[in-house]
PDB file of C-alpha atoms in Angstrom:
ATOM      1  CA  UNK A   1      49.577  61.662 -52.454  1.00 46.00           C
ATOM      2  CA  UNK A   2      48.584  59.274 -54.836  1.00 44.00           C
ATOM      3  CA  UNK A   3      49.797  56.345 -53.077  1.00 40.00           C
ATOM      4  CA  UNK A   4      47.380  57.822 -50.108  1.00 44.00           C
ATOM      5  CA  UNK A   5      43.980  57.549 -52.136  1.00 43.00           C
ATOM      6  CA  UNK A   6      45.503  54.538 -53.685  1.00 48.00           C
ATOM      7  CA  UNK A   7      45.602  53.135 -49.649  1.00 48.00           C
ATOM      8  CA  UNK A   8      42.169  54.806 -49.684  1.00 45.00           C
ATOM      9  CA  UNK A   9      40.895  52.780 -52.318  1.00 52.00           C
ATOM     10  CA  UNK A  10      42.073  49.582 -51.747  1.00 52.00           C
ATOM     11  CA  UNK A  11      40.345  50.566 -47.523  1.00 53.00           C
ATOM     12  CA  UNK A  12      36.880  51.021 -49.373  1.00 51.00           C
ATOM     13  CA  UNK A  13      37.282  48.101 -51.671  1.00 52.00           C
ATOM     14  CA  UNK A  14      38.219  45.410 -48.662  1.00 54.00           C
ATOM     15  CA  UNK A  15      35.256  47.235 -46.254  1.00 53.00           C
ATOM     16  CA  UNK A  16      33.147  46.368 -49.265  1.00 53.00           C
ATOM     17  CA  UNK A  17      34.069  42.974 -49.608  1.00 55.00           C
ATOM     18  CA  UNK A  18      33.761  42.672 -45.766  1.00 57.00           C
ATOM     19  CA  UNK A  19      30.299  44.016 -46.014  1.00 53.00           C
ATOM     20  CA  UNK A  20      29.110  41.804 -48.252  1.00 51.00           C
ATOM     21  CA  UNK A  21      30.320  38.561 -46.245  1.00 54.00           C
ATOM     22  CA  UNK A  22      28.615  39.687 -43.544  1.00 55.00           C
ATOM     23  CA  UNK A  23      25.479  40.220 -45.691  1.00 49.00           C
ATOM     24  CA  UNK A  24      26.211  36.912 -47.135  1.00 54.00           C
ATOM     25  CA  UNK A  25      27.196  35.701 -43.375  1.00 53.00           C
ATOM     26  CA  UNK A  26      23.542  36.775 -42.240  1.00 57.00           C
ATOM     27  CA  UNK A  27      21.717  35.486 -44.930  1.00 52.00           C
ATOM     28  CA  UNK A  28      22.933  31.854 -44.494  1.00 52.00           C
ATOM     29  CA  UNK A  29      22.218  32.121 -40.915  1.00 52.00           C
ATOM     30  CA  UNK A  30      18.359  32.994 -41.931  1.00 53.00           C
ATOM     31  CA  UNK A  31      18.250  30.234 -43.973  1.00 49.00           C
ATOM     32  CA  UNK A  32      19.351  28.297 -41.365  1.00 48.00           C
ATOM     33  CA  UNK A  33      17.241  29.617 -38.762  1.00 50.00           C
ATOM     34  CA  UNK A  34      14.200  28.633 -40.912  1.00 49.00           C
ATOM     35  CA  UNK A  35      14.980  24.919 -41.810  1.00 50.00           C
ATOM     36  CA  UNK A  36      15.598  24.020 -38.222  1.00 64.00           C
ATOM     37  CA  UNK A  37      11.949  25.182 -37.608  1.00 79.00           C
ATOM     38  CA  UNK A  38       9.874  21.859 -37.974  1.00 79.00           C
ATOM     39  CA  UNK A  39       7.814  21.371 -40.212  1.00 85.00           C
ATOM     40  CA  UNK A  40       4.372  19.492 -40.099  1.00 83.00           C
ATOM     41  CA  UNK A  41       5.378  16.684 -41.569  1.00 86.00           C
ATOM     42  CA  UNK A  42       8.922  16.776 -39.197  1.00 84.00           C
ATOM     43  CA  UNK A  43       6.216  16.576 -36.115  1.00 89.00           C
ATOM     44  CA  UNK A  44       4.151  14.034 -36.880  1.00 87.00           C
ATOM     45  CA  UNK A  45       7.384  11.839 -37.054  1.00 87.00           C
ATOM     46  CA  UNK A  46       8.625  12.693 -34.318  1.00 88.00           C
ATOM     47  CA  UNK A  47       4.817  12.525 -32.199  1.00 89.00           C
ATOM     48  CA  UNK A  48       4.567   8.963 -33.784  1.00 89.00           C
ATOM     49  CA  UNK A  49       8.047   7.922 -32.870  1.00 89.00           C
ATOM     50  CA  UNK A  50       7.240   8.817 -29.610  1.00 90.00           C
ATOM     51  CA  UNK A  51       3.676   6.880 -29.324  1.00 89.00           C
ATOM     52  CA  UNK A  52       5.933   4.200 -30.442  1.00 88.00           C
ATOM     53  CA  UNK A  53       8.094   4.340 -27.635  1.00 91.00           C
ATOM     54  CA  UNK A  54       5.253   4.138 -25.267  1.00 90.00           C
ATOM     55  CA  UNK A  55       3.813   1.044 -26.694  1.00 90.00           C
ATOM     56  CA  UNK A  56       6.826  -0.508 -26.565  1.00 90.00           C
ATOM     57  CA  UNK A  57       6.866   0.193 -23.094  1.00 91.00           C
ATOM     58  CA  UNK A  58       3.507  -0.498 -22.525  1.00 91.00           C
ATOM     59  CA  UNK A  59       3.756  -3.710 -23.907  1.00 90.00           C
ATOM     60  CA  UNK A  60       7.276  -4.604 -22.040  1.00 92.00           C
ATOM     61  CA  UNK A  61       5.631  -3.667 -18.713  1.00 90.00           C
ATOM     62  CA  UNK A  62       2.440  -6.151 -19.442  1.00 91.00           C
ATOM     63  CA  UNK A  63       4.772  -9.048 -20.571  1.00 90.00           C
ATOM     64  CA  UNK A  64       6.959  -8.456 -17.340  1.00 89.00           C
ATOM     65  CA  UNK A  65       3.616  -8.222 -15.177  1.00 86.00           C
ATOM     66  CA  UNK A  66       2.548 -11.581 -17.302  1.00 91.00           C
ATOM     67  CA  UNK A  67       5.760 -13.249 -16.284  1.00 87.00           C
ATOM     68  CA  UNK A  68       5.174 -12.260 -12.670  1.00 84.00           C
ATOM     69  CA  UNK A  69       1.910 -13.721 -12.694  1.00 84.00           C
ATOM     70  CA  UNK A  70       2.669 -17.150 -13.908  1.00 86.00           C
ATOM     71  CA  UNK A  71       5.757 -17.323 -11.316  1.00 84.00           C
ATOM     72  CA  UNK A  72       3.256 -16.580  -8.790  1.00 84.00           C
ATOM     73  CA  UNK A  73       0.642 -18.994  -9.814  1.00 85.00           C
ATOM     74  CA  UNK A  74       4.040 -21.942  -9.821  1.00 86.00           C
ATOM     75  CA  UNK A  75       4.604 -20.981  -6.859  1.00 85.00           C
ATOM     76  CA  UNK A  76       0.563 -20.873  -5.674  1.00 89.00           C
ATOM     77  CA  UNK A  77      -0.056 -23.631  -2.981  1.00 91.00           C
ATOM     78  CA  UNK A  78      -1.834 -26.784  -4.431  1.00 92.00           C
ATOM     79  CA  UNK A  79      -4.082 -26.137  -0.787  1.00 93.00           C
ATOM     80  CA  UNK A  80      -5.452 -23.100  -2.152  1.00 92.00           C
ATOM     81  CA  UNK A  81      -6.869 -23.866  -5.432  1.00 90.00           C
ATOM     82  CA  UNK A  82      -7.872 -27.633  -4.041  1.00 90.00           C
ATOM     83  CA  UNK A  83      -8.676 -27.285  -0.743  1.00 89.00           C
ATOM     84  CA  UNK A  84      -9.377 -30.444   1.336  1.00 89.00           C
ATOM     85  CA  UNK A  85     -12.537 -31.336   0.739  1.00 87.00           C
ATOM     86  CA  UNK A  86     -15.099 -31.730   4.240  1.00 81.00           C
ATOM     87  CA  UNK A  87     -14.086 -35.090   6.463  1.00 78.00           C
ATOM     88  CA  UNK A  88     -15.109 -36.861   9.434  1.00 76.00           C
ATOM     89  CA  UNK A  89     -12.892 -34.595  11.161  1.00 82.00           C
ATOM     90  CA  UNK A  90     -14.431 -31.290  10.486  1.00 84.00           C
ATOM     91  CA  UNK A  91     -14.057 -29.020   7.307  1.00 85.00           C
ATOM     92  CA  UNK A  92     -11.673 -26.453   5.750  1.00 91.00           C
ATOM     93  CA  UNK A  93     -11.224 -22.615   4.211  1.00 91.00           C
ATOM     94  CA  UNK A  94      -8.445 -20.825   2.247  1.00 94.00           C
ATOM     95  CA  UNK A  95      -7.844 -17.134   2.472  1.00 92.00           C
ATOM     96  CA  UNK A  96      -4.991 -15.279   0.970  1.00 93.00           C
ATOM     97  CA  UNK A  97      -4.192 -11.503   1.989  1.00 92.00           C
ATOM     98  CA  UNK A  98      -2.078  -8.736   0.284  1.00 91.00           C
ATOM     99  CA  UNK A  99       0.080  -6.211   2.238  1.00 92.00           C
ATOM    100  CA  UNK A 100       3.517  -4.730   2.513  1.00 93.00           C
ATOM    101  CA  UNK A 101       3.184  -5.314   6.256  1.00 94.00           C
ATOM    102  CA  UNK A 102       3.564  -8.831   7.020  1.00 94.00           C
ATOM    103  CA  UNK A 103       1.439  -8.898  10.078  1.00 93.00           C
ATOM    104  CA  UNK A 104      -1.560  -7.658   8.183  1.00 92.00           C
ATOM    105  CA  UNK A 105      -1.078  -9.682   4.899  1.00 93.00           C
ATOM    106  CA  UNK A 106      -1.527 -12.933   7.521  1.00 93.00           C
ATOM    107  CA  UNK A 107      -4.589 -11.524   9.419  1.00 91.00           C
ATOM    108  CA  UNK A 108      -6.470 -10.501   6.061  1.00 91.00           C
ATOM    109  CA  UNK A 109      -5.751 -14.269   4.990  1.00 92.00           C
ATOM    110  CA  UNK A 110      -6.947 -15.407   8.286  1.00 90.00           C
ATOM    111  CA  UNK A 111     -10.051 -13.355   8.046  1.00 87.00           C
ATOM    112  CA  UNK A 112     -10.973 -14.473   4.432  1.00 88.00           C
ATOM    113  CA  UNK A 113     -10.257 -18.132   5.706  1.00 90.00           C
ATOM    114  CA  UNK A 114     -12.471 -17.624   8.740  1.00 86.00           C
ATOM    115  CA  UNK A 115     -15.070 -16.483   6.689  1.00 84.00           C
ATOM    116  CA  UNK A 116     -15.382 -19.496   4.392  1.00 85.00           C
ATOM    117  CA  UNK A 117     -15.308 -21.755   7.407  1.00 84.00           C
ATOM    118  CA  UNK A 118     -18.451 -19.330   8.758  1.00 80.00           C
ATOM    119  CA  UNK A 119     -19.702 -19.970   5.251  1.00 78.00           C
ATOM    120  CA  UNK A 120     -19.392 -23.483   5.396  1.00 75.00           C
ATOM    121  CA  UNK A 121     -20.744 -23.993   8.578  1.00 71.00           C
ATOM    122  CA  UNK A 122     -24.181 -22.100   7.015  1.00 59.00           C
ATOM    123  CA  UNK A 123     -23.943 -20.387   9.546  1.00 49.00           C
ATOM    124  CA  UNK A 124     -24.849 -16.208   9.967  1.00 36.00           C
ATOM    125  CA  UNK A 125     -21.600 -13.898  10.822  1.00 36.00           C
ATOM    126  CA  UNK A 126     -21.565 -10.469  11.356  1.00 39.00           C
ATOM    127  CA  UNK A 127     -18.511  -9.035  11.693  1.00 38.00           C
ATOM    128  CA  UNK A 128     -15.991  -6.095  11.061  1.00 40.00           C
ATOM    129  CA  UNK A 129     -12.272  -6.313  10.774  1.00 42.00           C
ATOM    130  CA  UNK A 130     -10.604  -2.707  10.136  1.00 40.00           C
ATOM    131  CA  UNK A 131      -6.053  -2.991   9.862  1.00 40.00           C
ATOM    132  CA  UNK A 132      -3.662  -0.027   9.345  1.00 38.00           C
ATOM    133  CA  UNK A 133      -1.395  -0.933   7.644  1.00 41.00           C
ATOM    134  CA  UNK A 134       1.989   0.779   8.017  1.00 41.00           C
ATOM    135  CA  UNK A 135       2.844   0.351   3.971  1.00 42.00           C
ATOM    136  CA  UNK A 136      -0.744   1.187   1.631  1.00 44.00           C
ATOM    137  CA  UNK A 137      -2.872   3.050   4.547  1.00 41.00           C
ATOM    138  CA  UNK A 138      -5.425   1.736   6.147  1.00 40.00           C
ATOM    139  CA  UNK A 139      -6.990  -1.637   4.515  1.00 40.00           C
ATOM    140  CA  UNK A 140     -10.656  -2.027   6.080  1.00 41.00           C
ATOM    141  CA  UNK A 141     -12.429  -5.576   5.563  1.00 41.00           C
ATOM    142  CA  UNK A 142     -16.256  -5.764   6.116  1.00 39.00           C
ATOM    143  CA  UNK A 143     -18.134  -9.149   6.424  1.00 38.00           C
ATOM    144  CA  UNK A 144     -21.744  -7.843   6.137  1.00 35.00           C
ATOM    145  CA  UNK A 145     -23.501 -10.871   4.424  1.00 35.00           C
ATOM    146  CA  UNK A 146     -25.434 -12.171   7.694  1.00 33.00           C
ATOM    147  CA  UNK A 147     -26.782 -11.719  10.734  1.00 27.00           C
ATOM    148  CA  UNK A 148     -25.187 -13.238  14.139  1.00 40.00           C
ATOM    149  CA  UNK A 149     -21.275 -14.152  15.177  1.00 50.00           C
ATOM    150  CA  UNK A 150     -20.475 -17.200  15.190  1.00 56.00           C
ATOM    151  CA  UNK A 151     -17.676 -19.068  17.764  1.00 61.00           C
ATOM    152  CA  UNK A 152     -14.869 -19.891  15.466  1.00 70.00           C
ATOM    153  CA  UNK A 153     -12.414 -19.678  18.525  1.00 69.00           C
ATOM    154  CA  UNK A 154     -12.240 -23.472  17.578  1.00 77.00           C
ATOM    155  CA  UNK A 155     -10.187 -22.599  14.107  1.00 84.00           C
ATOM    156  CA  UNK A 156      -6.942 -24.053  13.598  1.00 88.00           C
ATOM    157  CA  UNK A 157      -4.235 -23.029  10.759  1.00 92.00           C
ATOM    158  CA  UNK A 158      -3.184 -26.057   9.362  1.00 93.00           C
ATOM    159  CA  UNK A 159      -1.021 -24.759   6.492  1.00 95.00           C
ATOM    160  CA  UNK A 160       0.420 -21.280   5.972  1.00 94.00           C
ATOM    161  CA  UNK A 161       2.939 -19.961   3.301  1.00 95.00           C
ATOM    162  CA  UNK A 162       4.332 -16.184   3.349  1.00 94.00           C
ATOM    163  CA  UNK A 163       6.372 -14.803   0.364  1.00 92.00           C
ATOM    164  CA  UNK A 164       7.336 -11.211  -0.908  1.00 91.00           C
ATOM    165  CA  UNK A 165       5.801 -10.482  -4.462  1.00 87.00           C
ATOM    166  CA  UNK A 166       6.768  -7.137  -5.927  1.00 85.00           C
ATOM    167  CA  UNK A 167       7.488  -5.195  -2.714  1.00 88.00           C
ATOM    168  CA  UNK A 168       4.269  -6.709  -0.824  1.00 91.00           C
ATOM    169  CA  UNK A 169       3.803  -9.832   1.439  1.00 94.00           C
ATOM    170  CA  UNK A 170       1.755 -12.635   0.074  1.00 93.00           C
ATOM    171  CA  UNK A 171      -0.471 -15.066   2.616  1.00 95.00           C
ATOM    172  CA  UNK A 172      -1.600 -17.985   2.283  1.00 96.00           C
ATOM    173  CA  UNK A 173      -3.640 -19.928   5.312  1.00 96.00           C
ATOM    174  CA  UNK A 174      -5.644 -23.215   5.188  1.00 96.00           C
ATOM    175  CA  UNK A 175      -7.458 -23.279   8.350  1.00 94.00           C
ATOM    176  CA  UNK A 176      -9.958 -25.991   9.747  1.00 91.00           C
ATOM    177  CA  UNK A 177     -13.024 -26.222  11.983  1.00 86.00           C
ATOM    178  CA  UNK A 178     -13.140 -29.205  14.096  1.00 84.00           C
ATOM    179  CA  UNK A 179     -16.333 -31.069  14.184  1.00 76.00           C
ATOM    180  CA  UNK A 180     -15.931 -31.499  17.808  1.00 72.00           C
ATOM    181  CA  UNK A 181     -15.686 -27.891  18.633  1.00 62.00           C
ATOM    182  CA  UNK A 182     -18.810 -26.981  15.776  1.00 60.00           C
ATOM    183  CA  UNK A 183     -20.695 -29.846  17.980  1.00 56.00           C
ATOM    184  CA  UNK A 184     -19.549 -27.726  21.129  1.00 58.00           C
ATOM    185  CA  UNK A 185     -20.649 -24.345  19.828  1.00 56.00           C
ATOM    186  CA  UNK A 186     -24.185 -26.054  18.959  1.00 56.00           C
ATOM    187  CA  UNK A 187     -24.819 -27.291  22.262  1.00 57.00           C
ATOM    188  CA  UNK A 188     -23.828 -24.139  23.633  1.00 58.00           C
ATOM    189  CA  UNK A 189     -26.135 -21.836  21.293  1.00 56.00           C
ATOM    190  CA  UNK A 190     -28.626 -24.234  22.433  1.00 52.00           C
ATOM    191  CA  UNK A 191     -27.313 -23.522  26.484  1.00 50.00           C
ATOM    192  CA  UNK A 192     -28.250 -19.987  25.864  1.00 53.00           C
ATOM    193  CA  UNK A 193     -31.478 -20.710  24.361  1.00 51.00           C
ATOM    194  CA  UNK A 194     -32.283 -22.732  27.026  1.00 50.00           C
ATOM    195  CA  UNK A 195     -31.086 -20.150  29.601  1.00 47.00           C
ATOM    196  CA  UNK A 196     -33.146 -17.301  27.542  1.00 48.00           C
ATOM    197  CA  UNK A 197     -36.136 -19.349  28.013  1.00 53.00           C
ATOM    198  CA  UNK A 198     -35.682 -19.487  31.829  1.00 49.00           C
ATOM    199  CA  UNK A 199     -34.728 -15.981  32.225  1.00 45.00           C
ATOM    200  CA  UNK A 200     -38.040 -14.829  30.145  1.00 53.00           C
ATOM    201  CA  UNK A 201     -40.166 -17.565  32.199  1.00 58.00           C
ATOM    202  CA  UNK A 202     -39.210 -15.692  35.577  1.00 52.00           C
ATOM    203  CA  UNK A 203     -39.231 -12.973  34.577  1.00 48.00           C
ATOM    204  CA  UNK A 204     -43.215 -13.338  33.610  1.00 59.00           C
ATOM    205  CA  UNK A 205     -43.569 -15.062  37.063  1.00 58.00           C
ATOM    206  CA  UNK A 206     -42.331 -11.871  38.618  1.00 47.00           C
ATOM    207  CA  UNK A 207     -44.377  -9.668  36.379  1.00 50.00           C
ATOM    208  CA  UNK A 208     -47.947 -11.740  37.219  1.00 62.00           C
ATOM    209  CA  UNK A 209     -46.585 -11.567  41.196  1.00 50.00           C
ATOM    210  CA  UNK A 210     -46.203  -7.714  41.146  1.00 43.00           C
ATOM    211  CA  UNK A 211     -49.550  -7.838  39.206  1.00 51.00           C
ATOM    212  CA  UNK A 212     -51.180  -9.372  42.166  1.00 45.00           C
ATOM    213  CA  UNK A 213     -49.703  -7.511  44.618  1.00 43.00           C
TER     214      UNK A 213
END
């Protein structure tokens, strides 16, 4: 009998001890539990560890887009940033066009180049040029500055150079206006004035003939 509350006693003793670990157990885990919550402090480290890593690669991506624009300006046509200058032959314009379809990066060039031959001729252009393009939508180029087309069906490409730059193609055209077609386009302007004038004179003749019938 004794040795039974003896068995008893040692039972309550070890669920004691067992208790208070777990107490003990729980407690620690609490503690734990509440340093692993951040503190102030804790975030603003981490918020300006993380504005750090976006300057850094901020600043990577600008020195990689730096390095991509000096390649491209080694690699720039002398042509384009000294044209040929006007000649007894006739006279020249540059255009360069941007697309990731390589058809339309060489007709935007063409355009811009037709444009400064249209603006060296003094001339007045009206015209519209819309593309759409199969890569960044549709790419729409107005030329809006003047009045009346000019002929440019005369304009040759005399140098052209195509390469890819960061996924897109790059044009470059140097196109020229012969002085023999500009001297063909005047005489022809002046044709049609010529022609006007007829045209207006009979039609005034048939005007004072109805008149006096």
């Amino acid at each position: 009998m004794e040795i039974c509350k003896e068995n008893i006693s040692n039972r309550m003793k070890n669920n004691k001890k067992s208790l208070l670990h777990l107490v003990m157990f729980g407690a620690a885990m609490s503690l734990v539990g509440c340093s692993s919550t951040p503190s102030k402090t804790d975030i603003a480290e981490e918020q300006a560890k993380v504005e750090k890593i976006q300057s850094d690669a901020a600043e990577a991506q600008a020195e990689r887009r730096q390095e991509q624009m000096e390649q491209e300006m080694k690699n720039l046509p002398g042509w384009v940033l000294d044209p040929p200058k006007t000649d007894g032959s006739g006279f020249y314009g540059v255009g360069i066009g941007s697309d990731r379809d390589l058809v339309n990066s060489m007709r935007k060039a063409k355009l811009q180049a037709s444009y400064e031959l249209a603006k060296t001729m003094k001339s007045e252009l009206s015209g519209e040029d819309t593309m759409t393009g199969s890569g960044e939508g549709e790419y729409r180029y107005v030329i809006n500055n003047f009045v009346d087309k000019v002929n440019l069906s005369g304009a040759q490409v005399v140098k052209q150079k195509v390469e890819p730059i960061n996924g897109m193609y790059k044009s470059y055209v140097l196109m020229k206006y012969p002085y023999n077609d500009f001297n063909q386009v005047l005489k022809d302007s002046q044709a049609n004035d010529a022609n006007k004038k007829t045209l207006e004179d009979a039609y005034q003749r048939l005007m004072k003939k109805i008149g006096r019938e």
